[in-house]
C-alpha cells in the first residue's frame, strides 16, 4: 500500500540529472531570465544603429536611400561604426556567454555559484553596452566590464571541460 | 497488482516539465525542424559570398589569390559587401532567434502559439534573405520581414522574463 | 514486494527520450567537452586581435588611444583585419555548429556517429583558426578545414530535418 511512495522517490532521485535543463531547476530559471534580458539588449542594438543611420543619413543599401531622401550610399560614419562595433562585440561575447552558460547549467554546478556567475556575467555585458554605445566613458571602464564576462565564460568552460574530460 | 499503473501515471505527471526539451514535445520538434532550416540557410550565405568573391575576383587574403589568378587583395566590392551585410544581419538576428526560441520552448508556452511563432519567425528570416541577398526588392519588404522576426523574439523574451522573474 | 523493480524499469524506458540533453547521455557529455573547447578558442580570438591592435597601434575608438599612446584612431591594418576576418568566420560557423549539434544530439542520433561528427567538426575548426590566424598556410588547407565542419553541420541539419519533418 505504501509502496508507491518509495518507488516515486527512487524514480525522482534517479531522474535528478534530467531536471537540470527544465523549469524545475532554479539555476536554469535564472539563466532563462538573464539570457532573455541580454537578447532584448542585443536586438535593441539594431534599433540604435538604425537611429544613427537615419540621423546621419548613412545608408549602406541603394534600396534604403528613398527612406532617408539621400542621394547615394555612404559608409564609415563614425557614430554608425561605433554602434556596429558595439553590436559585433555583443555577437562575439554575448552569444558564447549564452551557449557556455547553458552547457554550464547542464553540468550540474553548485547552484549559488552558478546563479551568481550568470547574474554578474549578464550585468557586466549590460554595463559594457552602456559605456560603449550610449555614454562613451574613458577606459578602463569598458575593458573591465568586458573582462568580467570574459573571465566568467572561461571559468565556466574549464568547469565543463573538467566535468566532461573522460568523454573527449 | 494494479498498483503499477497509478504509480507510472504519477511519475509521468510529476516529470511533465522534464519533457519540454525532448523529442516527445511536439513544440520542441517544430523548433528542431525550423532551426535546422535556418542554419542551412545561414551556411549557404557563405557559399553565396564565395561565389561573388570568385565572380568579381575580390579576395581578402593573400593566400587566396592563386585560386582566382588575381594579382592583389581587393575589398569593398559592392556585391560581396551586400552578401556580407546580409550574412551579418543573420548573425545578429537568426542566432538570437534560435537561442530565444529554445528558452521560450523550455518555458512551457501554449503549444499552438509557440509553434506558430516559430514557423512565422523562421519563414520571415527566409524571406529576408531572399529580398536582401538574392532579389533586392524596394523597401519596405526587407524592413517588414526583419521586424516580424524582431517582434517575435521580443515577445518570446518578455514571456520568458515574466515566467522567470522571481529567479532574478 | 519485488514489484518496485519492474516499475522502475518501465519508468526508465518510457523516460529514455528525456535523458538526451543531460549528463547521463555520453553523446551530450562529448558535446559539452568540445563546445567548451571551441568557445575558449573563440574568446581567445579577441585577445589575439587586441594583441595585434596594441602591436600595430591600430585603435578604433578615441577612448582607447591613451592606452596605446597613439595620436588618432586607425583602421584597415592588415594584421588586425586578418584576425577580425578569422573571428567573424568563427561567428559564422562555430555558433551554428554548436546550435546544430545541440539539436542533433536532441534528435537521438546513433551515439558513435554523433560523437565522431562532434569530434571531427570541432577539431577541424581548431585547425581552421591555426591556419587562418596563427600560421597562414597556402590554400587549400583553410578551405578543407572549413568545408569539413560545413559538411558536418549540413549533414546534422538534414538528419534533424528528416527526423522532425512531420512537425513542420
Short mmCIF file of C-alpha atoms in Angstrom, two decimals:
data_model
loop_
_atom_site.label_atom_id
_atom_site.label_comp_id
_atom_site.label_asym_id
_atom_site.label_seq_id
_atom_site.Cartn_x
_atom_site.Cartn_y
_atom_site.Cartn_z
CA UNK A 1 0.00 0.00 0.00
CA UNK A 2 2.71 2.46 0.98
CA UNK A 3 4.98 1.10 -1.75
CA UNK A 4 4.08 3.86 -4.16
CA UNK A 5 5.88 6.48 -2.08
CA UNK A 6 9.35 4.90 -2.01
CA UNK A 7 9.04 3.95 -5.68
CA UNK A 8 8.22 7.51 -6.63
CA UNK A 9 11.09 8.79 -4.51
CA UNK A 10 13.56 6.40 -6.13
CA UNK A 11 12.35 7.39 -9.56
CA UNK A 12 12.72 11.05 -8.56
CA UNK A 13 16.27 10.51 -7.34
CA UNK A 14 17.42 8.56 -10.37
CA UNK A 15 15.95 11.29 -12.60
CA UNK A 16 17.76 14.11 -10.77
CA UNK A 17 20.22 14.81 -13.65
CA UNK A 18 17.31 15.15 -16.08
CA UNK A 19 15.80 18.19 -14.46
CA UNK A 20 18.87 20.39 -14.97
CA UNK A 21 17.55 21.89 -18.22
CA UNK A 22 13.96 22.40 -17.04
CA UNK A 23 11.87 24.95 -15.21
CA UNK A 24 12.09 22.86 -12.03
CA UNK A 25 15.79 23.83 -11.73
CA UNK A 26 16.11 27.35 -10.22
CA UNK A 27 19.55 27.79 -11.83
CA UNK A 28 18.04 27.19 -15.26
CA UNK A 29 15.25 29.69 -14.49
CA UNK A 30 17.89 32.24 -13.52
CA UNK A 31 19.62 31.51 -16.84
CA UNK A 32 16.31 31.96 -18.69
CA UNK A 33 15.73 35.36 -17.08
CA UNK A 34 19.16 36.82 -17.77
CA UNK A 35 19.52 35.36 -21.24
CA UNK A 36 16.18 36.94 -22.23
CA UNK A 37 17.39 40.29 -20.91
CA UNK A 38 20.66 40.01 -22.87
CA UNK A 39 18.84 39.04 -26.07
CA UNK A 40 16.48 42.05 -25.75
CA UNK A 41 19.55 44.24 -25.28
CA UNK A 42 21.27 42.73 -28.34
CA UNK A 43 18.22 43.32 -30.52
CA UNK A 44 18.00 46.92 -29.32
CA UNK A 45 21.50 47.45 -30.78
CA UNK A 46 19.92 47.06 -34.25
CA UNK A 47 17.49 49.88 -33.47
CA UNK A 48 20.28 52.10 -32.10
CA UNK A 49 22.28 51.51 -35.29
CA UNK A 50 19.22 52.27 -37.43
CA UNK A 51 18.65 55.50 -35.46
CA UNK A 52 22.25 56.59 -36.12
CA UNK A 53 21.90 55.66 -39.80
CA UNK A 54 18.79 57.83 -40.15
CA UNK A 55 20.25 60.70 -38.10
CA UNK A 56 23.47 60.82 -40.13
CA UNK A 57 21.81 59.71 -43.41
CA UNK A 58 24.32 56.85 -43.76
CA UNK A 59 22.61 54.07 -45.72
CA UNK A 60 24.53 51.07 -46.99
CA UNK A 61 21.94 49.75 -49.48
CA UNK A 62 20.71 51.58 -52.61
CA UNK A 63 17.13 50.46 -51.88
CA UNK A 64 17.22 52.23 -48.47
CA UNK A 65 18.04 55.66 -49.92
CA UNK A 66 14.43 56.65 -50.64
CA UNK A 67 13.56 56.25 -46.94
CA UNK A 68 16.19 58.81 -45.93
CA UNK A 69 15.79 61.01 -49.04
CA UNK A 70 19.58 60.80 -49.58
CA UNK A 71 21.26 60.80 -52.98
CA UNK A 72 23.80 57.96 -52.50
CA UNK A 73 25.02 55.13 -50.26
CA UNK A 74 27.53 56.13 -47.61
CA UNK A 75 29.82 54.18 -45.28
CA UNK A 76 32.24 54.87 -42.46
CA UNK A 77 30.20 57.34 -40.44
CA UNK A 78 31.90 57.41 -37.01
CA UNK A 79 28.66 57.14 -34.99
CA UNK A 80 27.24 54.30 -37.07
CA UNK A 81 30.55 52.43 -36.94
CA UNK A 82 30.72 52.74 -33.15
CA UNK A 83 27.27 51.11 -32.88
CA UNK A 84 28.31 48.40 -35.30
CA UNK A 85 31.48 47.68 -33.31
CA UNK A 86 29.46 47.51 -30.08
CA UNK A 87 26.96 45.17 -31.76
CA UNK A 88 29.70 42.96 -33.16
CA UNK A 89 31.32 42.83 -29.74
CA UNK A 90 27.99 41.51 -28.45
CA UNK A 91 27.93 38.80 -31.10
CA UNK A 92 31.48 37.83 -30.14
CA UNK A 93 30.80 37.70 -26.42
CA UNK A 94 27.10 37.51 -25.52
CA UNK A 95 26.32 34.53 -27.78
CA UNK A 96 29.26 32.46 -26.43
CA UNK A 97 28.23 33.50 -22.90
CA UNK A 98 24.67 32.24 -23.51
CA UNK A 99 25.79 28.94 -25.06
CA UNK A 100 28.51 28.36 -22.45
CA UNK A 101 26.19 29.14 -19.53
CA UNK A 102 23.64 26.67 -20.91
CA UNK A 103 26.32 23.95 -21.04
CA UNK A 104 27.49 25.01 -17.57
CA UNK A 105 23.94 24.74 -16.12
CA UNK A 106 23.67 21.28 -17.73
CA UNK A 107 26.88 20.25 -15.93
CA UNK A 108 25.19 20.46 -12.54
CA UNK A 109 27.31 23.21 -10.94
CA UNK A 110 26.84 24.46 -7.36
CA UNK A 111 23.51 26.35 -7.59
CA UNK A 112 24.57 29.51 -5.74
CA UNK A 113 27.86 29.87 -7.63
CA UNK A 114 26.12 29.30 -10.95
CA UNK A 115 23.41 31.86 -10.24
CA UNK A 116 25.97 34.47 -9.17
CA UNK A 117 28.11 33.89 -12.27
CA UNK A 118 25.11 34.23 -14.57
CA UNK A 119 23.92 37.41 -12.83
CA UNK A 120 27.36 39.07 -12.78
CA UNK A 121 28.24 37.99 -16.32
CA UNK A 122 24.99 39.30 -17.77
CA UNK A 123 25.11 42.56 -15.77
CA UNK A 124 28.66 43.23 -16.93
CA UNK A 125 27.52 42.92 -20.56
CA UNK A 126 24.68 45.38 -19.93
CA UNK A 127 27.24 47.80 -18.46
CA UNK A 128 29.57 47.17 -21.43
CA UNK A 129 26.87 48.29 -23.87
CA UNK A 130 26.12 51.42 -21.85
CA UNK A 131 29.75 52.57 -21.73
CA UNK A 132 30.43 51.55 -25.37
CA UNK A 133 27.33 52.62 -27.28
CA UNK A 134 25.42 55.05 -25.06
CA UNK A 135 27.83 57.11 -22.93
CA UNK A 136 31.41 56.50 -24.12
CA UNK A 137 33.40 56.54 -20.87
CA UNK A 138 37.22 56.70 -20.61
CA UNK A 139 38.98 53.38 -20.35
CA UNK A 140 39.37 51.07 -18.43
CA UNK A 141 35.58 51.05 -17.77
CA UNK A 142 34.81 49.21 -20.99
CA UNK A 143 37.82 46.90 -20.67
CA UNK A 144 36.79 45.96 -17.11
CA UNK A 145 33.18 45.14 -17.99
CA UNK A 146 34.49 43.18 -21.00
CA UNK A 147 36.89 41.09 -18.94
CA UNK A 148 34.37 40.28 -16.19
CA UNK A 149 32.14 38.37 -18.63
CA UNK A 150 35.20 37.06 -20.48
CA UNK A 151 36.62 35.60 -17.27
CA UNK A 152 33.28 34.07 -16.28
CA UNK A 153 32.90 32.31 -19.66
CA UNK A 154 36.48 30.97 -19.40
CA UNK A 155 35.76 29.72 -15.86
CA UNK A 156 32.52 28.03 -16.95
CA UNK A 157 34.30 26.47 -19.95
CA UNK A 158 37.07 24.99 -17.79
CA UNK A 159 34.50 23.71 -15.27
CA UNK A 160 32.61 21.91 -18.06
CA UNK A 161 35.86 20.70 -19.68
CA UNK A 162 36.94 19.04 -16.43
CA UNK A 163 33.44 17.60 -15.83
CA UNK A 164 33.33 16.04 -19.29
CA UNK A 165 37.02 15.25 -19.81
CA UNK A 166 36.52 11.49 -19.94
CA UNK A 167 34.13 11.85 -22.90
CA UNK A 168 36.79 13.56 -25.04
CA UNK B 1 -1.18 -5.89 -8.57
CA UNK B 2 -2.72 -2.94 -10.39
CA UNK B 3 -0.58 -0.54 -8.39
CA UNK B 4 1.97 -0.22 -11.17
CA UNK B 5 -0.44 1.76 -13.35
CA UNK B 6 -1.21 4.64 -10.98
CA UNK B 7 2.46 4.79 -9.94
CA UNK B 8 3.56 5.12 -13.56
CA UNK B 9 0.93 7.80 -14.18
CA UNK B 10 2.01 9.79 -11.16
CA UNK B 11 5.64 9.56 -12.23
CA UNK B 12 4.64 10.69 -15.73
CA UNK B 13 2.76 13.69 -14.37
CA UNK B 14 5.49 14.78 -11.98
CA UNK B 15 8.00 14.53 -14.85
CA UNK B 16 5.92 16.71 -17.19
CA UNK B 17 8.28 19.72 -17.04
CA UNK B 18 11.21 17.49 -17.99
CA UNK B 19 9.97 16.60 -21.41
CA UNK B 20 9.89 20.17 -22.73
CA UNK B 21 13.36 19.92 -24.30
CA UNK B 22 12.91 16.43 -25.77
CA UNK B 23 11.55 14.77 -28.88
CA UNK B 24 8.37 13.86 -27.01
CA UNK B 25 7.37 17.55 -27.04
CA UNK B 26 5.86 18.49 -30.45
CA UNK B 27 6.78 22.16 -29.92
CA UNK B 28 10.44 21.20 -29.49
CA UNK B 29 10.24 19.06 -32.65
CA UNK B 30 8.81 22.04 -34.51
CA UNK B 31 11.74 24.13 -33.16
CA UNK B 32 14.20 21.44 -34.31
CA UNK B 33 12.77 21.46 -37.83
CA UNK B 34 12.81 25.24 -38.34
CA UNK B 35 16.14 25.83 -36.62
CA UNK B 36 17.76 23.25 -38.93
CA UNK B 37 16.29 25.02 -41.93
CA UNK B 38 17.56 28.42 -40.73
CA UNK B 39 21.04 27.04 -40.04
CA UNK B 40 21.24 25.51 -43.54
CA UNK B 41 20.21 28.91 -44.94
CA UNK B 42 22.86 30.71 -42.85
CA UNK B 43 25.59 28.37 -44.06
CA UNK B 44 24.53 28.87 -47.67
CA UNK B 45 25.29 32.60 -47.21
CA UNK B 46 28.99 31.64 -47.01
CA UNK B 47 28.74 29.92 -50.39
CA UNK B 48 26.88 32.89 -51.93
CA UNK B 49 29.61 35.23 -50.64
CA UNK B 50 32.32 32.92 -52.01
CA UNK B 51 30.56 32.85 -55.40
CA UNK B 52 30.51 36.66 -55.51
CA UNK B 53 34.18 36.77 -54.47
CA UNK B 54 35.17 34.44 -57.31
CA UNK B 55 32.91 36.19 -59.86
CA UNK B 56 34.27 39.66 -59.02
CA UNK B 57 37.81 38.41 -58.17
CA UNK B 58 37.61 40.10 -54.74
CA UNK B 59 39.82 38.13 -52.37
CA UNK B 60 40.65 39.40 -48.91
CA UNK B 61 43.59 37.07 -48.11
CA UNK B 62 46.92 36.95 -49.98
CA UNK B 63 46.88 33.11 -49.85
CA UNK B 64 43.57 33.04 -51.77
CA UNK B 65 44.86 34.99 -54.78
CA UNK B 66 46.28 31.96 -56.59
CA UNK B 67 42.82 30.33 -56.69
CA UNK B 68 41.38 33.31 -58.57
CA UNK B 69 44.53 34.09 -60.57
CA UNK B 70 44.31 37.70 -59.37
CA UNK B 71 47.33 39.92 -58.74
CA UNK B 72 46.30 41.52 -55.40
CA UNK B 73 43.81 41.52 -52.49
CA UNK B 74 40.75 43.67 -53.01
CA UNK B 75 37.98 44.93 -50.69
CA UNK B 76 34.74 46.86 -50.92
CA UNK B 77 33.20 45.20 -53.95
CA UNK B 78 29.52 46.19 -53.81
CA UNK B 79 28.15 42.68 -54.49
CA UNK B 80 30.44 40.97 -51.98
CA UNK B 81 29.65 43.61 -49.35
CA UNK B 82 25.89 43.16 -49.85
CA UNK B 83 26.27 39.41 -49.16
CA UNK B 84 28.42 40.15 -46.12
CA UNK B 85 25.82 42.58 -44.75
CA UNK B 86 23.04 40.03 -45.30
CA UNK B 87 25.13 37.37 -43.59
CA UNK B 88 25.94 39.66 -40.66
CA UNK B 89 22.26 40.52 -40.35
CA UNK B 90 21.63 36.79 -39.97
CA UNK B 91 24.22 36.52 -37.20
CA UNK B 92 22.57 39.47 -35.44
CA UNK B 93 19.04 38.10 -35.72
CA UNK B 94 18.88 34.37 -36.52
CA UNK B 95 21.21 33.28 -33.69
CA UNK B 96 19.27 35.30 -31.05
CA UNK B 97 16.03 33.92 -32.53
CA UNK B 98 17.31 30.34 -32.17
CA UNK B 99 18.57 30.86 -28.61
CA UNK B 100 15.48 32.78 -27.53
CA UNK B 101 13.06 30.25 -29.04
CA UNK B 102 14.88 27.45 -27.21
CA UNK B 103 14.46 29.31 -23.92
CA UNK B 104 10.84 30.04 -24.85
CA UNK B 105 10.10 26.35 -25.57
CA UNK B 106 11.69 25.49 -22.21
CA UNK B 107 9.28 27.93 -20.51
CA UNK B 108 6.28 25.75 -21.36
CA UNK B 109 4.33 28.17 -23.60
CA UNK B 110 0.94 27.39 -25.14
CA UNK B 111 1.84 24.76 -27.78
CA UNK B 112 -0.13 26.22 -30.70
CA UNK B 113 1.09 29.79 -30.09
CA UNK B 114 4.68 28.61 -29.76
CA UNK B 115 4.54 26.58 -32.97
CA UNK B 116 3.01 29.48 -34.92
CA UNK B 117 5.63 31.94 -33.60
CA UNK B 118 8.48 29.60 -34.56
CA UNK B 119 7.06 28.98 -38.04
CA UNK B 120 6.35 32.65 -38.79
CA UNK B 121 9.65 33.88 -37.29
CA UNK B 122 11.71 31.39 -39.28
CA UNK B 123 9.79 31.97 -42.53
CA UNK B 124 10.23 35.74 -42.22
CA UNK B 125 14.01 35.25 -41.97
CA UNK B 126 13.99 33.06 -45.09
CA UNK B 127 12.09 35.85 -46.88
CA UNK B 128 14.54 38.44 -45.51
CA UNK B 129 17.48 36.63 -47.11
CA UNK B 130 15.68 36.35 -50.45
CA UNK B 131 14.87 40.07 -50.65
CA UNK B 132 18.29 41.14 -49.29
CA UNK B 133 20.78 38.83 -50.98
CA UNK B 134 19.02 37.22 -53.93
CA UNK B 135 16.49 39.65 -55.44
CA UNK B 136 16.95 43.12 -53.89
CA UNK B 137 13.37 44.42 -53.63
CA UNK B 138 12.39 48.01 -52.84
CA UNK B 139 11.72 48.80 -49.20
CA UNK B 140 9.71 48.19 -47.00
CA UNK B 141 9.80 44.47 -47.97
CA UNK B 142 13.10 43.87 -46.19
CA UNK B 143 12.15 46.05 -43.23
CA UNK B 144 8.85 44.18 -42.79
CA UNK B 145 10.41 40.71 -42.86
CA UNK B 146 13.10 41.99 -40.44
CA UNK B 147 10.57 43.36 -37.95
CA UNK B 148 8.34 40.25 -37.97
CA UNK B 149 11.14 38.09 -36.53
CA UNK B 150 12.35 41.00 -34.40
CA UNK B 151 8.91 41.37 -32.82
CA UNK B 152 8.58 37.62 -32.23
CA UNK B 153 11.93 37.44 -30.43
CA UNK B 154 10.96 40.44 -28.25
CA UNK B 155 7.60 38.78 -27.44
CA UNK B 156 9.29 35.48 -26.56
CA UNK B 157 11.86 37.32 -24.42
CA UNK B 158 9.19 39.16 -22.42
CA UNK B 159 7.21 35.92 -21.99
CA UNK B 160 10.28 34.19 -20.54
CA UNK B 161 11.23 37.26 -18.47
CA UNK B 162 7.81 37.25 -16.79
CA UNK B 163 7.88 33.45 -16.31
CA UNK B 164 11.29 33.58 -14.63
CA UNK B 165 11.07 36.97 -12.90
CA UNK B 166 11.24 35.54 -9.39
CA UNK B 167 14.61 33.91 -10.14
CA UNK B 168 16.23 37.26 -10.98
CA UNK C 1 7.47 -6.90 -2.81
CA UNK C 2 9.57 -7.22 -5.95
CA UNK C 3 7.14 -5.00 -7.86
CA UNK C 4 9.30 -1.92 -7.44
CA UNK C 5 11.95 -3.27 -9.80
CA UNK C 6 9.80 -3.76 -12.93
CA UNK C 7 8.00 -0.47 -12.23
CA UNK C 8 11.31 1.38 -12.08
CA UNK C 9 12.47 -0.28 -15.30
CA UNK C 10 9.32 0.63 -17.16
CA UNK C 11 9.56 4.20 -15.94
CA UNK C 12 13.21 4.26 -17.04
CA UNK C 13 12.35 3.01 -20.50
CA UNK C 14 9.48 5.41 -21.06
CA UNK C 15 11.74 8.27 -19.96
CA UNK C 16 14.53 7.34 -22.39
CA UNK C 17 14.00 10.37 -24.68
CA UNK C 18 14.31 12.71 -21.69
CA UNK C 19 17.90 11.93 -20.92
CA UNK C 20 19.28 13.06 -24.28
CA UNK C 21 20.14 16.57 -23.07
CA UNK C 22 21.60 15.51 -19.71
CA UNK C 23 24.89 14.38 -18.25
CA UNK C 24 23.67 10.77 -18.29
CA UNK C 25 23.94 10.78 -22.11
CA UNK C 26 27.59 10.23 -23.17
CA UNK C 27 26.93 11.95 -26.52
CA UNK C 28 25.79 15.11 -24.71
CA UNK C 29 28.89 14.95 -22.47
CA UNK C 30 31.04 14.71 -25.60
CA UNK C 31 29.18 17.76 -26.95
CA UNK C 32 29.79 19.62 -23.67
CA UNK C 33 33.53 18.92 -23.84
CA UNK C 34 34.07 20.01 -27.44
CA UNK C 35 31.74 23.01 -27.29
CA UNK C 36 33.65 24.32 -24.25
CA UNK C 37 36.90 23.92 -26.14
CA UNK C 38 35.53 25.78 -29.17
CA UNK C 39 34.16 28.60 -27.01
CA UNK C 40 37.54 29.05 -25.27
CA UNK C 41 39.16 29.19 -28.72
CA UNK C 42 36.62 31.79 -29.93
CA UNK C 43 37.23 34.00 -26.89
CA UNK C 44 40.99 33.78 -27.42
CA UNK C 45 40.44 35.38 -30.86
CA UNK C 46 39.51 38.60 -29.02
CA UNK C 47 42.85 38.54 -27.20
CA UNK C 48 44.76 37.83 -30.44
CA UNK C 49 43.01 40.80 -32.10
CA UNK C 50 43.79 43.01 -29.09
CA UNK C 51 47.46 41.95 -29.25
CA UNK C 52 47.62 42.91 -32.94
CA UNK C 53 45.88 46.23 -32.19
CA UNK C 54 48.45 47.08 -29.50
CA UNK C 55 51.42 45.87 -31.60
CA UNK C 56 50.37 47.89 -34.65
CA UNK C 57 48.83 50.76 -32.61
CA UNK C 58 45.54 50.38 -34.52
CA UNK C 59 42.75 51.53 -32.22
CA UNK C 60 39.22 52.00 -33.46
CA UNK C 61 37.83 54.03 -30.53
CA UNK C 62 39.02 57.50 -29.43
CA UNK C 63 38.85 56.45 -25.76
CA UNK C 64 41.38 53.65 -26.41
CA UNK C 65 44.10 55.94 -27.77
CA UNK C 66 45.55 56.82 -24.36
CA UNK C 67 46.28 53.14 -23.66
CA UNK C 68 48.43 52.88 -26.79
CA UNK C 69 49.80 56.44 -26.60
CA UNK C 70 48.73 56.96 -30.22
CA UNK C 71 47.55 60.28 -31.68
CA UNK C 72 44.50 59.10 -33.66
CA UNK C 73 42.14 56.22 -34.48
CA UNK C 74 43.29 53.95 -37.29
CA UNK C 75 41.55 51.24 -39.34
CA UNK C 76 42.45 48.72 -42.02
CA UNK C 77 45.70 47.40 -40.59
CA UNK C 78 46.29 44.12 -42.49
CA UNK C 79 47.17 42.05 -39.39
CA UNK C 80 44.23 43.32 -37.34
CA UNK C 81 41.85 42.76 -40.26
CA UNK C 82 43.08 39.17 -40.73
CA UNK C 83 42.26 38.44 -37.07
CA UNK C 84 38.87 40.09 -37.43
CA UNK C 85 38.08 38.02 -40.52
CA UNK C 86 39.11 34.82 -38.72
CA UNK C 87 36.97 35.82 -35.74
CA UNK C 88 33.99 36.62 -37.93
CA UNK C 89 34.41 33.31 -39.72
CA UNK C 90 34.12 31.68 -36.28
CA UNK C 91 30.89 33.54 -35.56
CA UNK C 92 29.52 32.41 -38.92
CA UNK C 93 30.46 28.75 -38.47
CA UNK C 94 31.23 27.80 -34.85
CA UNK C 95 27.98 29.21 -33.39
CA UNK C 96 25.78 27.40 -36.00
CA UNK C 97 27.86 24.25 -35.38
CA UNK C 98 27.21 24.47 -31.63
CA UNK C 99 23.47 25.13 -32.02
CA UNK C 100 23.04 22.49 -34.74
CA UNK C 101 24.96 19.83 -32.81
CA UNK C 102 22.78 20.51 -29.77
CA UNK C 103 19.64 19.97 -31.89
CA UNK C 104 21.29 16.89 -33.43
CA UNK C 105 22.09 15.38 -30.00
CA UNK C 106 18.46 16.03 -29.00
CA UNK C 107 17.31 14.07 -32.08
CA UNK C 108 18.69 10.82 -30.66
CA UNK C 109 21.29 10.02 -33.36
CA UNK C 110 23.45 6.87 -33.34
CA UNK C 111 25.84 7.54 -30.40
CA UNK C 112 29.09 6.59 -32.13
CA UNK C 113 28.33 8.55 -35.32
CA UNK C 114 27.28 11.58 -33.30
CA UNK C 115 30.43 11.53 -31.16
CA UNK C 116 32.67 11.19 -34.21
CA UNK C 117 30.92 14.07 -36.01
CA UNK C 118 31.26 16.35 -32.98
CA UNK C 119 34.94 15.47 -32.52
CA UNK C 120 35.87 15.88 -36.19
CA UNK C 121 33.78 19.05 -36.65
CA UNK C 122 35.28 20.74 -33.61
CA UNK C 123 38.86 19.67 -34.45
CA UNK C 124 38.51 20.99 -37.99
CA UNK C 125 37.53 24.41 -36.58
CA UNK C 126 40.57 24.39 -34.27
CA UNK C 127 42.74 23.64 -37.33
CA UNK C 128 40.95 26.38 -39.31
CA UNK C 129 41.93 29.01 -36.72
CA UNK C 130 45.55 27.84 -36.69
CA UNK C 131 45.97 28.06 -40.47
CA UNK C 132 43.98 31.33 -40.71
CA UNK C 133 45.10 33.41 -37.76
CA UNK C 134 48.32 31.87 -36.44
CA UNK C 135 50.35 30.37 -39.31
CA UNK C 136 48.77 31.40 -42.66
CA UNK C 137 49.24 28.30 -44.82
CA UNK C 138 48.71 28.16 -48.61
CA UNK C 139 45.28 27.05 -49.77
CA UNK C 140 43.50 24.61 -49.83
CA UNK C 141 44.37 23.90 -46.16
CA UNK C 142 41.96 26.56 -44.87
CA UNK C 143 39.27 25.68 -47.41
CA UNK C 144 39.47 21.98 -46.45
CA UNK C 145 39.18 22.58 -42.71
CA UNK C 146 36.32 25.00 -43.42
CA UNK C 147 34.37 22.51 -45.53
CA UNK C 148 34.78 19.60 -43.10
CA UNK C 149 32.79 21.43 -40.40
CA UNK C 150 30.50 22.93 -43.04
CA UNK C 151 29.63 19.47 -44.36
CA UNK C 152 29.08 18.08 -40.87
CA UNK C 153 26.64 20.88 -39.97
CA UNK C 154 24.72 20.32 -43.24
CA UNK C 155 24.57 16.57 -42.53
CA UNK C 156 23.33 17.15 -38.98
CA UNK C 157 20.75 19.65 -40.25
CA UNK C 158 19.34 17.23 -42.82
CA UNK C 159 19.27 14.43 -40.22
CA UNK C 160 17.22 16.64 -37.86
CA UNK C 161 15.03 17.94 -40.72
CA UNK C 162 14.07 14.38 -41.68
CA UNK C 163 13.54 13.38 -38.01
CA UNK C 164 11.22 16.33 -37.40
CA UNK C 165 9.61 16.67 -40.84
CA UNK C 166 6.11 15.83 -39.65
CA UNK C 167 6.18 18.75 -37.17
CA UNK C 168 6.75 21.29 -39.96
#
